[in-house]
Amino acid sequence: MKFHTKYLTFNTKRHREYINITSELEEASAESGVKEGLCLVSAMHITASVYVNDAEPGLIGDIDEWLEKLAPEGIDYRHHRTGETNGDAHLKNLLIHHQVIVPITNGSLDFGPWQQVYYAEFDGQRKKRIVIKIMGE
Amino acid sequence: MKFHTKYLTFNTKRHREYINITSELEEASAESGVKEGLCLVSAMHITASVYVNDAEPGLIGDIDEWLEKLAPEGIDYRHHRTGETNGDAHLKNLLIHHQVIVPITNGSLDFGPWQQVYYAEFDGQRKKRIVIKIMGE
Amino acid sequence: MKFHTKYLTFNTKRHREYINITSELEEASAESGVKEGLCLVSAMHITASVYVNDAEPGLIGDIDEWLEKLAPEGIDYRHHRTGETNGDAHLKNLLIHHQVIVPITNGSLDFGPWQQVYYAEFDGQRKKRIVIKIMGE
């Protein structure tokens, strides 16, 4: 069995930001030498997500607006009594999940036609990490 | 290690449709010969989901109505400026996630008493695929 | 390859309850002897979830209130025509997903600084289970 573990660090300029990490995953997959297996991509922070969807700027705007509608900023969350201000970012993380698994088949990430992997930052402007864990043969 | 990769293709009659794929997964699990391992089931399109829940028609109606309430069709999504009309389907996909993993224990999919796996189509009436990736011994 | 399968049973006092299971997962990981691999943690019932977030009581209150807002109890769900009363619990399960995977690196669960794993019960006061499946070397 082969294992390959890699961490990516982000420090976004904006408070919320959506970053296409598909090519970084393809690089990690190539480094692993795995021909058949699974590639886990998981946010290590609880105010960010990893999701699979389209690399279309309009859609990314829709996703951001929709997340803000269902889990809005600026509400008097109980969590803010600790001094934090990011209650909404925790809920956004739960709403679209913090991890995905991409199968590896014949040495490549086995994506459908439009699948791209995104890191979604909901409380940025500081260093945050994701872990990529590849396991296979 | 054993690996088994299988693709299922759907072409639904309706625009939105919920299809129980549990028996197809059991078949794929049996084909794999895996006694202990993991079975990933993942939509390859970004306007469909795979989820685990109950095979109860009333509940499926509730799920559909609830998805439509939280991520409605017919809104003027930015994504529609590309000519697409399926912005809601992308959001529904994100809301209930596009993949599940079923553990395999003693040669069987290790489900709880009511767990059934569904393919949820949010923009159908055309060919779309899921990938099943089984890995184990 | 090593495999380790473990079931945890919950019987909550309250109808909805959020239980930190991180130390139980660390125990299962240690028992497995796995140094590199994946740890799947998955609810076996369709009215409960497993999620990763903060061990902060205020935030847990926020999560509960938010889930109740987006998938409320006491609505006349179609599912209730079967005699059930837990339609909301099925939707809450779908909203925040029923499973997570924690990578294992150098013999430890590879968490970020604030990541804790929770079992979220949405229809409790009876016995319910989760499955932990560890696979690695």
Coordinates of C-alpha atoms in Angstrom, one line a residue:
Chain A
M1 CA 0.0 0.0 0.0
K2 CA 1.1 3.5 -0.7
F3 CA 0.2 6.5 1.4
H4 CA 0.8 10.2 0.5
T5 CA 0.0 13.0 2.9
K6 CA 0.2 16.6 1.9
Y7 CA -0.9 19.9 3.5
L8 CA -1.9 23.0 1.6
T9 CA -1.9 26.4 3.4
F10 CA -4.1 29.3 2.4
N11 CA -4.1 32.9 3.6
T12 CA -6.9 34.6 1.6
K13 CA -7.0 38.3 1.0
R14 CA -10.7 38.4 1.4
H15 CA -12.9 37.3 4.4
R16 CA -14.7 34.8 2.2
E17 CA -13.0 33.3 -0.9
Y18 CA -13.4 30.3 -3.2
I19 CA -10.2 28.7 -4.6
N20 CA -10.0 26.1 -7.2
I21 CA -7.5 23.4 -5.9
T22 CA -8.0 20.8 -8.6
S23 CA -4.6 21.1 -10.2
E24 CA -2.9 20.9 -6.7
L25 CA -4.8 17.6 -6.2
E26 CA -3.7 16.3 -9.6
E27 CA -0.1 17.1 -8.6
A28 CA -0.5 15.3 -5.2
S29 CA -2.1 12.3 -7.0
A30 CA 0.8 12.1 -9.5
E31 CA 3.4 12.4 -6.6
S32 CA 1.7 9.5 -4.8
G33 CA 2.3 7.0 -7.6
V34 CA -1.1 5.5 -6.7
K35 CA -2.9 3.9 -9.7
E36 CA -6.0 2.7 -7.8
G37 CA -7.2 4.3 -4.6
L38 CA -8.9 7.1 -2.7
C39 CA -7.9 10.7 -2.3
L40 CA -9.4 12.4 0.8
V41 CA -9.4 16.3 0.7
S42 CA -10.4 17.7 4.1
A43 CA -10.4 21.2 5.6
M44 CA -8.5 21.2 9.0
H45 CA -10.4 24.2 10.2
I46 CA -14.1 24.4 11.2
T47 CA -14.8 27.7 9.4
A48 CA -13.8 26.5 5.9
S49 CA -15.1 23.8 3.5
V50 CA -14.0 21.7 0.6
Y51 CA -16.6 21.0 -2.1
V52 CA -16.9 19.7 -5.7
N53 CA -18.7 21.9 -8.2
D54 CA -18.4 24.0 -11.3
A55 CA -15.5 26.5 -12.1
E56 CA -18.0 29.1 -13.3
P57 CA -17.7 32.6 -11.7
G58 CA -21.4 33.3 -11.8
L59 CA -22.2 30.1 -10.0
I60 CA -19.5 30.9 -7.3
G61 CA -21.3 34.2 -6.7
D62 CA -24.6 32.3 -6.4
I63 CA -23.1 29.9 -3.9
D64 CA -21.7 32.7 -1.8
E65 CA -25.1 34.6 -1.8
W66 CA -27.0 31.4 -1.0
L67 CA -24.6 30.5 1.9
E68 CA -25.0 34.0 3.3
K69 CA -28.8 33.6 3.0
L70 CA -29.0 30.3 4.8
A71 CA -26.2 31.0 7.4
P72 CA -25.9 34.8 7.6
E73 CA -23.2 36.9 9.1
G74 CA -23.9 39.6 11.6
I75 CA -26.5 37.6 13.7
D76 CA -26.1 37.7 17.5
Y77 CA -24.9 34.0 17.7
R78 CA -24.3 32.6 21.1
H79 CA -20.8 31.7 20.0
H80 CA -20.0 35.4 19.9
R81 CA -20.2 35.6 23.7
T82 CA -16.7 34.0 23.6
G83 CA -15.4 37.0 21.7
E84 CA -15.5 35.4 18.3
T85 CA -17.4 36.9 15.4
N86 CA -17.5 34.0 13.0
G87 CA -20.6 32.0 14.0
D88 CA -21.8 32.1 10.5
A89 CA -18.6 30.6 9.2
H90 CA -19.1 27.5 11.4
L91 CA -22.6 27.0 10.0
K92 CA -21.5 27.5 6.4
N93 CA -18.9 24.8 7.0
L94 CA -21.6 22.4 8.3
L95 CA -23.9 23.3 5.4
I96 CA -21.7 22.2 2.5
H97 CA -19.4 19.8 4.5
H98 CA -15.7 20.1 5.0
Q99 CA -14.4 17.2 2.9
V100 CA -14.7 15.2 -0.3
I101 CA -13.2 12.0 -1.5
V102 CA -12.0 11.6 -5.1
P103 CA -11.5 8.1 -6.4
I104 CA -8.2 7.4 -8.3
T105 CA -8.6 5.1 -11.3
N106 CA -5.9 4.2 -13.8
G107 CA -3.6 6.7 -12.2
S108 CA -5.9 9.7 -12.5
L109 CA -8.4 11.4 -10.3
D110 CA -11.7 10.0 -11.5
F111 CA -13.8 13.1 -12.1
G112 CA -17.0 13.6 -14.0
P113 CA -17.0 16.2 -16.9
W114 CA -17.4 19.4 -14.8
Q115 CA -16.2 18.4 -11.4
Q116 CA -13.7 20.8 -9.9
V117 CA -12.6 20.8 -6.2
Y118 CA -12.8 24.1 -4.3
Y119 CA -11.5 25.3 -1.0
A120 CA -14.1 27.6 0.4
E121 CA -12.9 30.1 3.0
F122 CA -15.5 31.6 5.3
D123 CA -13.2 33.3 7.8
G124 CA -10.0 34.1 6.1
Q125 CA -7.1 36.6 6.1
R126 CA -5.1 34.2 8.3
K127 CA -3.3 31.0 7.7
K128 CA -5.4 27.9 7.4
R129 CA -4.7 24.4 6.1
I130 CA -6.3 21.4 4.4
V131 CA -5.0 17.9 4.4
I132 CA -4.8 15.6 1.3
K133 CA -4.5 11.9 2.2
I134 CA -4.1 9.4 -0.7
M135 CA -4.2 5.7 -0.1
G136 CA -4.0 3.0 -2.7
E137 CA -1.7 0.9 -4.8
Chain B
M1 CA -5.7 -5.3 -1.9
K2 CA -8.7 -5.6 -4.1
F3 CA -10.2 -2.7 -6.1
H4 CA -13.5 -2.7 -7.9
T5 CA -14.7 0.3 -10.0
K6 CA -18.1 0.5 -11.5
Y7 CA -20.1 3.2 -13.2
L8 CA -23.9 3.4 -13.2
T9 CA -25.7 5.6 -15.8
F10 CA -29.1 7.2 -15.3
N11 CA -31.4 9.0 -17.7
T12 CA -34.4 10.0 -15.7
K13 CA -37.8 10.6 -17.2
R14 CA -38.5 13.5 -14.8
H15 CA -36.4 16.7 -14.2
R16 CA -36.0 15.7 -10.5
E17 CA -36.0 12.1 -9.4
Y18 CA -35.0 9.9 -6.5
I19 CA -33.7 6.4 -7.3
N20 CA -32.9 3.7 -4.7
I21 CA -29.6 2.2 -5.8
T22 CA -29.0 0.0 -2.7
S23 CA -29.4 -3.3 -4.6
E24 CA -26.9 -2.1 -7.3
L25 CA -24.4 -1.4 -4.5
E26 CA -24.9 -4.8 -3.0
E27 CA -24.3 -6.3 -6.4
A28 CA -21.1 -4.3 -6.9
S29 CA -19.9 -5.3 -3.3
A30 CA -20.5 -9.0 -4.1
E31 CA -18.6 -8.7 -7.4
S32 CA -15.6 -7.1 -5.7
G33 CA -15.0 -10.1 -3.4
V34 CA -14.1 -7.6 -0.6
K35 CA -14.7 -8.8 2.9
E36 CA -13.4 -5.8 4.8
G37 CA -13.2 -2.3 3.2
L38 CA -14.8 0.9 2.1
C39 CA -17.3 1.5 -0.7
L40 CA -17.4 5.0 -2.1
V41 CA -20.5 6.0 -4.0
S42 CA -20.2 9.4 -5.7
A43 CA -22.1 11.4 -8.3
M44 CA -19.9 12.4 -11.2
H45 CA -22.1 15.4 -12.0
I46 CA -22.5 18.6 -10.1
T47 CA -26.3 18.7 -10.4
A48 CA -27.0 15.4 -8.7
S49 CA -26.4 13.9 -5.3
V50 CA -26.0 10.6 -3.5
Y51 CA -27.5 10.3 0.0
V52 CA -28.5 7.7 2.6
N53 CA -32.0 7.8 4.0
D54 CA -35.3 6.0 4.2
A55 CA -37.1 4.3 1.3
E56 CA -40.5 5.9 2.3
P57 CA -42.3 7.7 -0.5
G58 CA -43.8 10.3 1.8
L59 CA -40.3 11.2 3.1
I60 CA -39.0 11.4 -0.4
G61 CA -41.7 13.9 -1.2
D62 CA -40.7 15.9 1.9
I63 CA -37.1 15.9 0.9
D64 CA -37.9 17.2 -2.6
E65 CA -40.2 19.9 -1.2
W66 CA -37.6 20.9 1.4
L67 CA -34.7 21.1 -1.2
E68 CA -37.0 23.2 -3.4
K69 CA -37.7 25.5 -0.4
L70 CA -34.0 26.0 0.5
A71 CA -32.6 26.1 -3.0
P72 CA -35.5 27.0 -5.3
E73 CA -35.8 26.7 -9.0
G74 CA -36.7 29.7 -11.1
I75 CA -34.6 32.3 -9.4
D76 CA -32.5 34.7 -11.5
Y77 CA -29.2 33.0 -10.6
R78 CA -26.0 34.6 -11.9
H79 CA -25.1 31.1 -13.4
H80 CA -28.0 31.5 -15.8
R81 CA -26.2 34.3 -17.7
T82 CA -24.2 31.5 -19.2
G83 CA -27.4 30.1 -20.8
E84 CA -27.9 27.5 -18.2
T85 CA -31.1 27.2 -16.2
N86 CA -30.0 24.8 -13.5
G87 CA -28.5 27.0 -10.8
D88 CA -30.9 25.5 -8.2
A89 CA -29.6 22.0 -9.1
H90 CA -26.0 23.0 -8.2
L91 CA -27.1 24.3 -4.8
K92 CA -29.2 21.2 -4.1
N93 CA -26.1 19.1 -4.8
L94 CA -24.1 21.1 -2.3
L95 CA -26.9 21.0 0.3
I96 CA -27.1 17.2 0.7
H97 CA -23.6 16.4 -0.6
H98 CA -22.7 14.3 -3.7
Q99 CA -21.2 11.2 -2.1
V100 CA -21.4 8.6 0.7
I101 CA -19.1 5.9 1.9
V102 CA -20.5 2.6 3.1
P103 CA -18.2 0.3 5.1
I104 CA -18.0 -3.3 4.1
T105 CA -17.8 -5.7 7.1
N106 CA -17.8 -9.6 6.9
G107 CA -18.5 -9.3 3.1
S108 CA -21.6 -7.2 3.4
L109 CA -22.4 -3.5 3.2
D110 CA -22.6 -2.5 6.9
F111 CA -25.9 -0.6 7.0
G112 CA -28.0 0.4 9.9
P113 CA -31.7 -0.9 10.0
W114 CA -33.2 1.7 7.6
Q115 CA -30.3 3.0 5.6
Q116 CA -30.9 2.9 1.8
V117 CA -28.7 4.7 -0.7
Y118 CA -30.4 7.1 -3.2
Y119 CA -29.3 8.7 -6.3
A120 CA -31.0 12.2 -6.4
E121 CA -31.3 13.7 -9.8
F122 CA -31.8 17.5 -9.9
D123 CA -31.4 18.2 -13.6
G124 CA -32.3 15.0 -15.4
Q125 CA -33.7 13.8 -18.7
R126 CA -30.1 13.2 -20.0
K127 CA -27.4 10.7 -19.3
K128 CA -25.5 11.1 -16.0
R129 CA -23.2 8.8 -14.1
I130 CA -22.1 7.8 -10.6
V131 CA -18.9 6.0 -9.8
I132 CA -18.7 3.2 -7.2
K133 CA -15.2 2.5 -5.9
I134 CA -14.6 -0.4 -3.6
M135 CA -11.3 -0.9 -1.8
G136 CA -10.4 -3.6 0.7
E137 CA -9.4 -7.2 1.2
Chain C
M1 CA -3.7 -4.1 5.8
K2 CA -5.3 -3.7 9.1
F3 CA -9.0 -3.2 9.6
H4 CA -10.7 -2.3 12.8
T5 CA -14.5 -2.0 13.2
K6 CA -16.2 -0.7 16.3
Y7 CA -19.8 0.2 17.1
L8 CA -20.8 2.8 19.6
T9 CA -24.3 2.9 21.1
F10 CA -26.1 6.0 22.3
N11 CA -29.3 6.3 24.2
T12 CA -29.7 10.1 24.8
K13 CA -31.8 11.5 27.6
R14 CA -33.1 14.4 25.5
H15 CA -34.8 14.3 22.1
R16 CA -32.0 16.2 20.5
E17 CA -28.5 16.0 21.8
Y18 CA -24.9 16.7 20.7
I19 CA -22.2 14.4 22.1
N20 CA -18.4 14.8 21.7
I21 CA -17.0 11.4 20.6
T22 CA -13.4 12.5 19.8
S23 CA -11.9 10.6 22.7
E24 CA -13.7 7.4 21.7
L25 CA -12.3 7.8 18.2
E26 CA -8.8 8.3 19.5
E27 CA -9.3 5.1 21.6
A28 CA -10.5 3.2 18.5
S29 CA -7.5 4.5 16.5
A30 CA -5.1 3.4 19.1
E31 CA -6.7 -0.1 19.3
S32 CA -6.4 -0.5 15.5
G33 CA -2.6 -0.2 15.5
V34 CA -2.9 1.7 12.2
K35 CA -0.1 4.3 11.6
E36 CA -1.3 5.5 8.2
G37 CA -4.9 5.2 7.0
L38 CA -8.5 6.4 7.1
C39 CA -11.0 6.4 9.9
L40 CA -14.7 6.5 8.8
V41 CA -17.2 7.5 11.4
S42 CA -20.8 7.0 10.3
A43 CA -24.3 7.2 11.8
M44 CA -26.2 4.0 11.2
H45 CA -29.5 5.7 11.6
I46 CA -31.2 8.2 9.3
T47 CA -32.2 10.6 12.0
A48 CA -28.8 11.3 13.5
S49 CA -25.6 12.9 12.1
V50 CA -21.8 12.8 12.7
Y51 CA -20.0 16.1 12.1
V52 CA -16.7 17.9 12.9
N53 CA -16.8 21.3 14.6
D54 CA -16.0 23.2 17.8
A55 CA -16.5 22.0 21.4
E56 CA -18.0 25.3 22.4
P57 CA -21.4 25.1 24.2
G58 CA -22.6 28.4 22.7
L59 CA -21.9 27.2 19.2
I60 CA -23.7 24.0 19.8
G61 CA -26.7 26.0 20.8
D62 CA -26.4 28.0 17.6
I63 CA -26.1 24.8 15.5
D64 CA -29.3 23.4 17.2
E65 CA -31.2 26.6 16.7
W66 CA -30.1 26.8 13.0
L67 CA -31.0 23.2 12.3
E68 CA -34.4 23.8 13.8
K69 CA -34.8 26.9 11.6
L70 CA -33.9 25.2 8.4
A71 CA -35.5 21.9 9.1
P72 CA -38.2 22.5 11.7
E73 CA -40.1 20.1 13.9
G74 CA -43.8 20.1 14.1
I75 CA -44.5 20.6 10.4
D76 CA -47.1 18.4 8.8
Y77 CA -44.6 16.3 6.9
R78 CA -45.9 13.6 4.4
H79 CA -43.7 11.1 6.3
H80 CA -46.0 11.6 9.4
R81 CA -48.8 9.8 7.5
T82 CA -46.9 6.6 8.3
G83 CA -47.4 7.3 12.1
E84 CA -43.9 8.7 12.5
T85 CA -43.3 12.2 14.0
N86 CA -39.6 12.6 13.1
G87 CA -39.7 14.1 9.6
D88 CA -37.5 17.0 10.7
A89 CA -34.9 14.6 12.1
H90 CA -34.5 13.0 8.6
L91 CA -34.0 16.5 7.0
K92 CA -31.5 17.6 9.7
N93 CA -29.5 14.4 9.0
L94 CA -29.3 15.3 5.3
L95 CA -28.4 18.9 6.0
I96 CA -25.2 18.2 8.0
H97 CA -24.4 14.8 6.6
H98 CA -24.2 11.5 8.5
Q99 CA -20.5 10.7 8.3
V100 CA -16.9 12.1 8.3
I101 CA -13.5 10.6 7.6
V102 CA -10.6 11.4 9.7
P103 CA -7.1 10.7 8.2
I104 CA -4.6 8.8 10.4
T105 CA -1.0 10.1 10.1
N106 CA 1.9 8.9 12.2
G107 CA -0.4 6.8 14.3
S108 CA -2.7 9.7 15.3
L109 CA -6.0 11.1 14.1
D110 CA -4.8 14.0 11.9
F111 CA -7.1 16.8 13.2
G112 CA -6.7 20.6 12.8
P113 CA -6.4 22.8 15.9
W114 CA -10.1 22.9 16.8
Q115 CA -11.6 19.9 15.1
Q116 CA -13.8 17.7 17.4
V117 CA -16.1 15.0 16.2
Y118 CA -19.7 15.1 17.4
Y119 CA -22.6 12.6 17.3
A120 CA -25.7 14.7 16.7
E121 CA -28.9 13.0 17.8
F122 CA -32.1 14.4 16.3
D123 CA -34.6 11.7 17.5
G124 CA -33.2 10.2 20.7
Q125 CA -34.3 8.5 23.9
R126 CA -33.8 5.1 22.3
K127 CA -30.8 3.0 21.4
K128 CA -28.9 4.1 18.2
R129 CA -25.5 3.2 16.8
I130 CA -22.6 4.6 14.8
V131 CA -20.0 2.5 13.1
I132 CA -16.2 3.3 13.2
K133 CA -14.3 1.7 10.4
I134 CA -10.5 2.1 10.3
M135 CA -8.4 0.9 7.4
G136 CA -4.7 1.3 7.0
E137 CA -1.2 0.0 7.8

